[in-house]
Amino acid sequence: MGIDGGASRTVCLVADLNGAILGRGRGGPSNYHKCGLYAAKVSVRDALASALLAAGRRVEDVEVVCAGLAGVARPLDRELFSRAFAELARKARLILEDDARVALAGATENRPGIIVICGTGSIAMGMDGRGGRARAGGWGHLLGDEGSGYDIARRGLAAALKSADGRGPSTSLRQKIRRELYLDSLQDLIPVLYGERVTPDRIASLFPLVLEAAEEGDQVSRRLLREAASELIDSVAAVSRQLHLDDSEPLLISASGGAWQSADMLRKEFLDLLPRRLPQARFQQALRSPEEGAVLLALAELD
């Protein structure tokens, strides 16, 4: 079984020992830092059960589970989820990774390279030819997530407020934000954003407004996307340095995540800037999904 779980959903695949996919299942969010351990466990259980049902298999048939879950980077996180999995699939061997690792395995079919993930948050992870790993970013919305959907939306809100104050250039984001949030004035953002518990997902939901404005020619929004692309490449470059990858060798780069997939202009800015910053980089579309990457890691455990 291969599992990919994050802040919005959990996907599980059941495969035979040759890697053929037999069934797919889905569950809710499984980043326990955001939804709580009980809810995360329920989401994984639902995804696992529905995948087994689709495959016509029982949990006792499962030999190996590779689960790539957001929020399990620390030893304590892994210990907590290892206990949870022991209740869900008692006989199976468990490989517990974070979601970036399975995304990288899927994107490169478990070959050396670097993946940058741009969704509500952002992170880059890479692996060299000896199996060494490195990561950059992934510090969450308070301390990082540069270049993510959340970060772009937050900067868009700030740019609209600066424009309203006369501290920044004019931007159509002012009108778009007012319409989207049903505000009489941008002054009303204060009770909306500070008067209730606003999640990063809620801020990130305004990301499409920046995309729309950029596509309509708004220069402030276009600048925000260029800056986001540069931040993502900073993370890729940091991983490359940590792994001491030789500048003379081709460097395989891939990308994934909801914000990446939905933003043509962000992708264009990234791909335009990448060869200037990393001349040895060769970009390729992800070869497989993160959950398929988890299946590949599970199969490798059987070898």
CSV table of C-alpha atoms in Angstrom, one decimal:
chain,number,residue,atom,x,y,z
A,1,MET,CA,0.0,0.0,0.0
A,2,GLY,CA,1.1,3.5,-0.8
A,3,ILE,CA,-0.4,6.5,1.1
A,4,ASP,CA,0.0,10.2,0.5
A,5,GLY,CA,-1.6,12.4,3.1
A,6,GLY,CA,-1.6,16.2,3.7
A,7,ALA,CA,-3.6,19.1,5.0
A,8,SER,CA,-6.6,18.6,2.7
A,9,ARG,CA,-6.8,14.9,1.8
A,10,THR,CA,-5.4,11.4,2.0
A,11,VAL,CA,-5.0,9.1,-0.9
A,12,CYS,CA,-4.2,5.4,-0.6
A,13,LEU,CA,-3.3,2.8,-3.4
A,14,VAL,CA,-3.3,-0.9,-3.1
A,15,ALA,CA,-0.8,-2.6,-5.5
A,16,ASP,CA,0.2,-6.2,-6.1
A,17,LEU,CA,3.8,-7.3,-5.7
A,18,ASN,CA,4.5,-6.4,-9.4
A,19,GLY,CA,3.3,-2.8,-8.8
A,20,ALA,CA,0.0,-3.1,-10.6
A,21,ILE,CA,-2.6,-0.8,-9.0
A,22,LEU,CA,-5.6,-2.8,-7.7
A,23,GLY,CA,-7.5,-0.2,-5.9
A,24,ARG,CA,-7.6,3.5,-4.8
A,25,GLY,CA,-9.2,5.1,-1.7
A,26,ARG,CA,-9.5,8.5,-0.2
A,27,GLY,CA,-9.9,10.1,3.2
A,28,GLY,CA,-9.8,13.5,4.8
A,29,PRO,CA,-6.8,15.5,6.0
A,30,SER,CA,-4.1,13.7,7.8
A,31,ASN,CA,-1.6,16.4,8.9
A,32,TYR,CA,-2.2,15.9,12.6
A,33,HIS,CA,-0.6,19.2,13.5
A,34,LYS,CA,-3.6,20.9,11.8
A,35,CYS,CA,-6.5,18.5,12.3
A,36,GLY,CA,-5.4,16.6,15.4
A,37,LEU,CA,-4.2,13.0,15.8
A,38,TYR,CA,-7.6,11.4,16.1
A,39,ALA,CA,-8.9,13.0,12.9
A,40,ALA,CA,-5.7,12.2,11.1
A,41,LYS,CA,-5.9,8.6,12.1
A,42,VAL,CA,-9.6,8.4,10.9
A,43,SER,CA,-8.6,9.9,7.6
A,44,VAL,CA,-5.9,7.3,7.1
A,45,ARG,CA,-8.2,4.5,8.2
A,46,ASP,CA,-10.9,5.7,5.7
A,47,ALA,CA,-8.4,5.9,2.8
A,48,LEU,CA,-6.9,2.5,3.6
A,49,ALA,CA,-10.3,0.8,4.0
A,50,SER,CA,-11.8,2.2,0.8
A,51,ALA,CA,-8.7,1.2,-1.2
A,52,LEU,CA,-8.8,-2.3,0.2
A,53,LEU,CA,-12.5,-2.5,-0.7
A,54,ALA,CA,-11.9,-1.3,-4.2
A,55,ALA,CA,-9.1,-3.9,-4.6
A,56,GLY,CA,-11.1,-6.7,-3.1
A,57,ARG,CA,-8.5,-7.4,-0.5
A,58,ARG,CA,-8.3,-7.6,3.3
A,59,VAL,CA,-6.0,-5.8,5.6
A,60,GLU,CA,-4.4,-9.1,6.5
A,61,ASP,CA,-3.2,-9.4,2.9
A,62,VAL,CA,-1.0,-6.3,3.2
A,63,GLU,CA,2.7,-7.0,3.5
A,64,VAL,CA,4.1,-3.4,3.4
A,65,VAL,CA,2.7,0.0,3.8
A,66,CYS,CA,4.6,3.1,2.8
A,67,ALA,CA,2.9,6.3,4.2
A,68,GLY,CA,4.0,9.7,3.2
A,69,LEU,CA,2.3,12.1,5.6
A,70,ALA,CA,2.7,15.8,6.1
A,71,GLY,CA,3.9,16.7,9.6
A,72,VAL,CA,5.9,13.5,10.5
A,73,ALA,CA,9.4,14.9,10.1
A,74,ARG,CA,10.3,14.6,13.8
A,75,PRO,CA,11.0,11.4,15.8
A,76,LEU,CA,8.0,12.1,18.1
A,77,ASP,CA,5.7,12.5,15.1
A,78,ARG,CA,6.9,9.2,13.7
A,79,GLU,CA,6.4,7.4,17.0
A,80,LEU,CA,2.8,8.7,17.3
A,81,PHE,CA,1.8,7.6,13.8
A,82,SER,CA,3.7,4.3,14.1
A,83,ARG,CA,1.4,3.4,17.0
A,84,ALA,CA,-1.7,4.5,15.0
A,85,PHE,CA,-0.7,2.3,12.1
A,86,ALA,CA,0.0,-0.7,14.4
A,87,GLU,CA,-3.8,-0.6,15.1
A,88,LEU,CA,-4.8,-0.2,11.4
A,89,ALA,CA,-2.5,-2.9,9.8
A,90,ARG,CA,-1.0,-5.1,12.4
A,91,LYS,CA,0.8,-7.5,10.2
A,92,ALA,CA,2.2,-5.1,7.7
A,93,ARG,CA,5.7,-3.6,7.7
A,94,LEU,CA,5.5,0.2,7.9
A,95,ILE,CA,7.7,2.7,6.1
A,96,LEU,CA,6.8,6.2,7.5
A,97,GLU,CA,8.0,9.1,5.5
A,98,ASP,CA,6.9,12.7,5.1
A,99,ASP,CA,4.8,13.7,2.1
A,100,ALA,CA,7.8,15.4,0.3
A,101,ARG,CA,9.7,12.1,0.2
A,102,VAL,CA,6.9,10.2,-1.5
A,103,ALA,CA,6.3,13.1,-3.9
A,104,LEU,CA,10.0,13.0,-4.9
A,105,ALA,CA,9.9,9.2,-5.3
A,106,GLY,CA,6.9,9.5,-7.6
A,107,ALA,CA,8.2,12.5,-9.6
A,108,THR,CA,11.6,10.9,-10.4
A,109,GLU,CA,10.6,7.2,-10.1
A,110,ASN,CA,12.9,7.1,-7.1
A,111,ARG,CA,15.9,8.3,-9.0
A,112,PRO,CA,18.2,11.2,-7.8
A,113,GLY,CA,16.7,14.7,-8.2
A,114,ILE,CA,14.9,17.5,-6.4
A,115,ILE,CA,11.3,18.2,-6.1
A,116,VAL,CA,9.7,21.5,-5.0
A,117,ILE,CA,6.2,21.3,-3.6
A,118,CYS,CA,4.0,24.4,-3.9
A,119,GLY,CA,0.6,24.0,-2.3
A,120,THR,CA,-0.8,25.8,0.7
A,121,GLY,CA,2.7,25.5,2.0
A,122,SER,CA,6.0,24.9,0.3
A,123,ILE,CA,9.1,22.7,0.6
A,124,ALA,CA,11.9,21.3,-1.5
A,125,MET,CA,13.5,17.9,-1.1
A,126,GLY,CA,16.3,16.2,-2.9
A,127,MET,CA,18.2,12.9,-3.1
A,128,ASP,CA,21.6,12.2,-4.5
A,129,GLY,CA,22.9,9.1,-6.2
A,130,ARG,CA,24.1,7.6,-2.9
A,131,GLY,CA,20.6,7.9,-1.3
A,132,GLY,CA,21.6,11.0,0.8
A,133,ARG,CA,18.7,13.4,1.3
A,134,ALA,CA,18.3,17.1,2.0
A,135,ARG,CA,15.4,19.5,2.4
A,136,ALA,CA,14.8,23.3,2.5
A,137,GLY,CA,11.7,25.1,3.6
A,138,GLY,CA,8.6,23.4,5.0
A,139,TRP,CA,8.7,25.6,8.2
A,140,GLY,CA,5.0,26.4,8.1
A,141,HIS,CA,3.1,29.6,7.6
A,142,LEU,CA,4.5,31.5,10.7
A,143,LEU,CA,8.2,31.0,9.8
A,144,GLY,CA,8.3,30.0,6.1
A,145,ASP,CA,6.3,28.6,3.3
A,146,GLU,CA,7.8,31.1,0.9
A,147,GLY,CA,6.4,30.9,-2.6
A,148,SER,CA,3.4,28.9,-1.6
A,149,GLY,CA,-0.3,29.6,-2.3
A,150,TYR,CA,-0.6,30.9,1.3
A,151,ASP,CA,2.4,33.2,1.0
A,152,ILE,CA,1.3,34.7,-2.4
A,153,ALA,CA,-2.2,35.3,-1.0
A,154,ARG,CA,-0.8,36.9,2.1
A,155,ARG,CA,1.5,39.2,0.1
A,156,GLY,CA,-1.4,40.0,-2.1
A,157,LEU,CA,-3.5,41.1,0.8
A,158,ALA,CA,-0.6,43.2,2.1
A,159,ALA,CA,-0.1,44.8,-1.3
A,160,ALA,CA,-3.8,45.7,-1.5
A,161,LEU,CA,-3.6,47.4,1.9
A,162,LYS,CA,-0.4,49.3,1.0
A,163,SER,CA,-2.1,50.5,-2.2
A,164,ALA,CA,-5.1,51.7,-0.2
A,165,ASP,CA,-2.8,53.6,2.2
A,166,GLY,CA,-0.8,55.2,-0.7
A,167,ARG,CA,2.3,53.3,0.5
A,168,GLY,CA,2.4,51.1,-2.6
A,169,PRO,CA,1.4,51.1,-6.3
A,170,SER,CA,-2.1,50.8,-7.5
A,171,THR,CA,-3.4,47.2,-7.9
A,172,SER,CA,-6.7,45.7,-8.9
A,173,LEU,CA,-6.3,43.4,-5.9
A,174,ARG,CA,-8.1,46.1,-3.9
A,175,GLN,CA,-11.3,45.6,-5.7
A,176,LYS,CA,-11.0,41.9,-6.1
A,177,ILE,CA,-10.5,41.3,-2.4
A,178,ARG,CA,-13.4,43.6,-1.5
A,179,ARG,CA,-15.7,41.7,-3.8
A,180,GLU,CA,-14.5,38.3,-2.8
A,181,LEU,CA,-15.0,39.0,0.9
A,182,TYR,CA,-18.1,41.2,0.6
A,183,LEU,CA,-16.4,44.1,2.2
A,184,ASP,CA,-17.6,47.7,2.0
A,185,SER,CA,-14.1,48.9,2.6
A,186,LEU,CA,-10.6,47.3,3.0
A,187,GLN,CA,-10.8,48.6,6.5
A,188,ASP,CA,-13.3,45.8,7.1
A,189,LEU,CA,-10.4,43.3,6.6
A,190,ILE,CA,-9.4,43.9,10.2
A,191,PRO,CA,-12.4,42.2,11.9
A,192,VAL,CA,-12.4,39.5,9.2
A,193,LEU,CA,-8.8,38.5,9.6
A,194,TYR,CA,-8.2,39.3,13.2
A,195,GLY,CA,-11.6,39.0,14.8
A,196,GLU,CA,-11.9,35.2,14.2
A,197,ARG,CA,-9.7,32.2,13.9
A,198,VAL,CA,-8.4,32.4,10.4
A,199,THR,CA,-6.5,29.4,9.1
A,200,PRO,CA,-3.7,29.3,6.5
A,201,ASP,CA,-6.1,27.5,4.2
A,202,ARG,CA,-8.5,30.4,4.4
A,203,ILE,CA,-5.8,32.9,3.5
A,204,ALA,CA,-4.5,30.6,0.7
A,205,SER,CA,-8.1,30.4,-0.7
A,206,LEU,CA,-7.5,34.0,-2.0
A,207,PHE,CA,-4.5,32.9,-4.1
A,208,PRO,CA,-6.7,32.6,-7.2
A,209,LEU,CA,-7.4,36.4,-7.0
A,210,VAL,CA,-3.7,37.1,-7.4
A,211,LEU,CA,-3.5,34.8,-10.4
A,212,GLU,CA,-6.6,36.4,-12.0
A,213,ALA,CA,-5.2,39.9,-11.5
A,214,ALA,CA,-1.8,38.9,-12.9
A,215,GLU,CA,-3.4,37.3,-16.0
A,216,GLU,CA,-5.3,40.6,-16.5
A,217,GLY,CA,-2.1,42.5,-16.5
A,218,ASP,CA,-1.9,43.8,-12.9
A,219,GLN,CA,1.8,44.6,-12.4
A,220,VAL,CA,1.8,44.2,-8.6
A,221,SER,CA,0.3,40.6,-8.9
A,222,ARG,CA,2.8,39.7,-11.6
A,223,ARG,CA,5.7,40.9,-9.4
A,224,LEU,CA,4.3,38.7,-6.6
A,225,LEU,CA,4.4,35.6,-8.8
A,226,ARG,CA,7.9,36.4,-10.0
A,227,GLU,CA,9.0,36.8,-6.4
A,228,ALA,CA,7.3,33.5,-5.5
A,229,ALA,CA,9.1,31.7,-8.3
A,230,SER,CA,12.4,33.1,-7.1
A,231,GLU,CA,11.7,31.8,-3.5
A,232,LEU,CA,10.9,28.3,-4.8
A,233,ILE,CA,14.2,28.3,-6.8
A,234,ASP,CA,16.0,29.5,-3.7
A,235,SER,CA,14.8,26.3,-1.9
A,236,VAL,CA,15.9,24.1,-4.9
A,237,ALA,CA,19.3,25.7,-4.9
A,238,ALA,CA,19.7,25.3,-1.2
A,239,VAL,CA,19.0,21.5,-1.5
A,240,SER,CA,21.5,21.3,-4.3
A,241,ARG,CA,24.1,22.9,-2.2
A,242,GLN,CA,23.4,20.7,0.8
A,243,LEU,CA,23.8,17.6,-1.4
A,244,HIS,CA,27.0,19.0,-3.0
A,245,LEU,CA,25.6,18.2,-6.4
A,246,ASP,CA,28.3,18.7,-9.1
A,247,ASP,CA,27.5,21.7,-11.3
A,248,SER,CA,28.8,19.7,-14.3
A,249,GLU,CA,26.2,17.0,-13.8
A,250,PRO,CA,22.6,17.4,-15.1
A,251,LEU,CA,20.2,18.1,-12.2
A,252,LEU,CA,16.7,16.7,-12.4
A,253,ILE,CA,14.1,19.1,-11.1
A,254,SER,CA,10.4,18.5,-10.7
A,255,ALA,CA,7.4,20.2,-9.0
A,256,SER,CA,4.0,19.4,-7.6
A,257,GLY,CA,1.3,20.8,-5.4
A,258,GLY,CA,-2.1,22.4,-5.9
A,259,ALA,CA,-0.8,26.0,-6.3
A,260,TRP,CA,1.8,24.8,-8.8
A,261,GLN,CA,-0.7,22.9,-10.9
A,262,SER,CA,-3.3,25.7,-11.0
A,263,ALA,CA,-1.0,28.6,-11.8
A,264,ASP,CA,0.3,28.8,-15.4
A,265,MET,CA,2.0,32.1,-14.8
A,266,LEU,CA,3.8,30.9,-11.7
A,267,ARG,CA,5.1,27.9,-13.6
A,268,LYS,CA,6.2,30.1,-16.5
A,269,GLU,CA,8.1,32.4,-14.1
A,270,PHE,CA,9.8,29.4,-12.5
A,271,LEU,CA,10.8,27.8,-15.7
A,272,ASP,CA,12.1,31.1,-17.1
A,273,LEU,CA,14.2,31.8,-14.0
A,274,LEU,CA,15.4,28.2,-13.4
A,275,PRO,CA,18.2,27.9,-16.1
A,276,ARG,CA,19.5,31.3,-15.1
A,277,ARG,CA,19.9,30.4,-11.5
A,278,LEU,CA,20.8,26.7,-12.0
A,279,PRO,CA,22.2,26.2,-15.5
A,280,GLN,CA,22.7,22.4,-14.9
A,281,ALA,CA,19.0,22.0,-14.1
A,282,ARG,CA,16.7,19.9,-16.3
A,283,PHE,CA,13.1,20.2,-15.5
A,284,GLN,CA,10.7,17.4,-16.1
A,285,GLN,CA,7.0,16.9,-15.3
A,286,ALA,CA,6.4,14.5,-12.4
A,287,LEU,CA,6.4,10.9,-13.8
A,288,ARG,CA,4.1,9.6,-11.1
A,289,SER,CA,1.9,10.8,-8.4
A,290,PRO,CA,3.0,11.0,-4.7
A,291,GLU,CA,0.9,8.0,-3.8
A,292,GLU,CA,2.4,6.0,-6.7
A,293,GLY,CA,5.8,7.1,-5.3
A,294,ALA,CA,4.8,5.6,-1.9
A,295,VAL,CA,4.0,2.3,-3.7
A,296,LEU,CA,7.5,2.4,-5.3
A,297,LEU,CA,9.1,2.8,-1.9
A,298,ALA,CA,7.0,0.0,-0.5
A,299,LEU,CA,8.0,-2.3,-3.4
A,300,ALA,CA,11.7,-1.4,-2.8
A,301,GLU,CA,11.3,-2.6,0.8
A,302,LEU,CA,10.5,-6.0,-0.6
A,303,ASP,CA,13.6,-6.3,-2.7
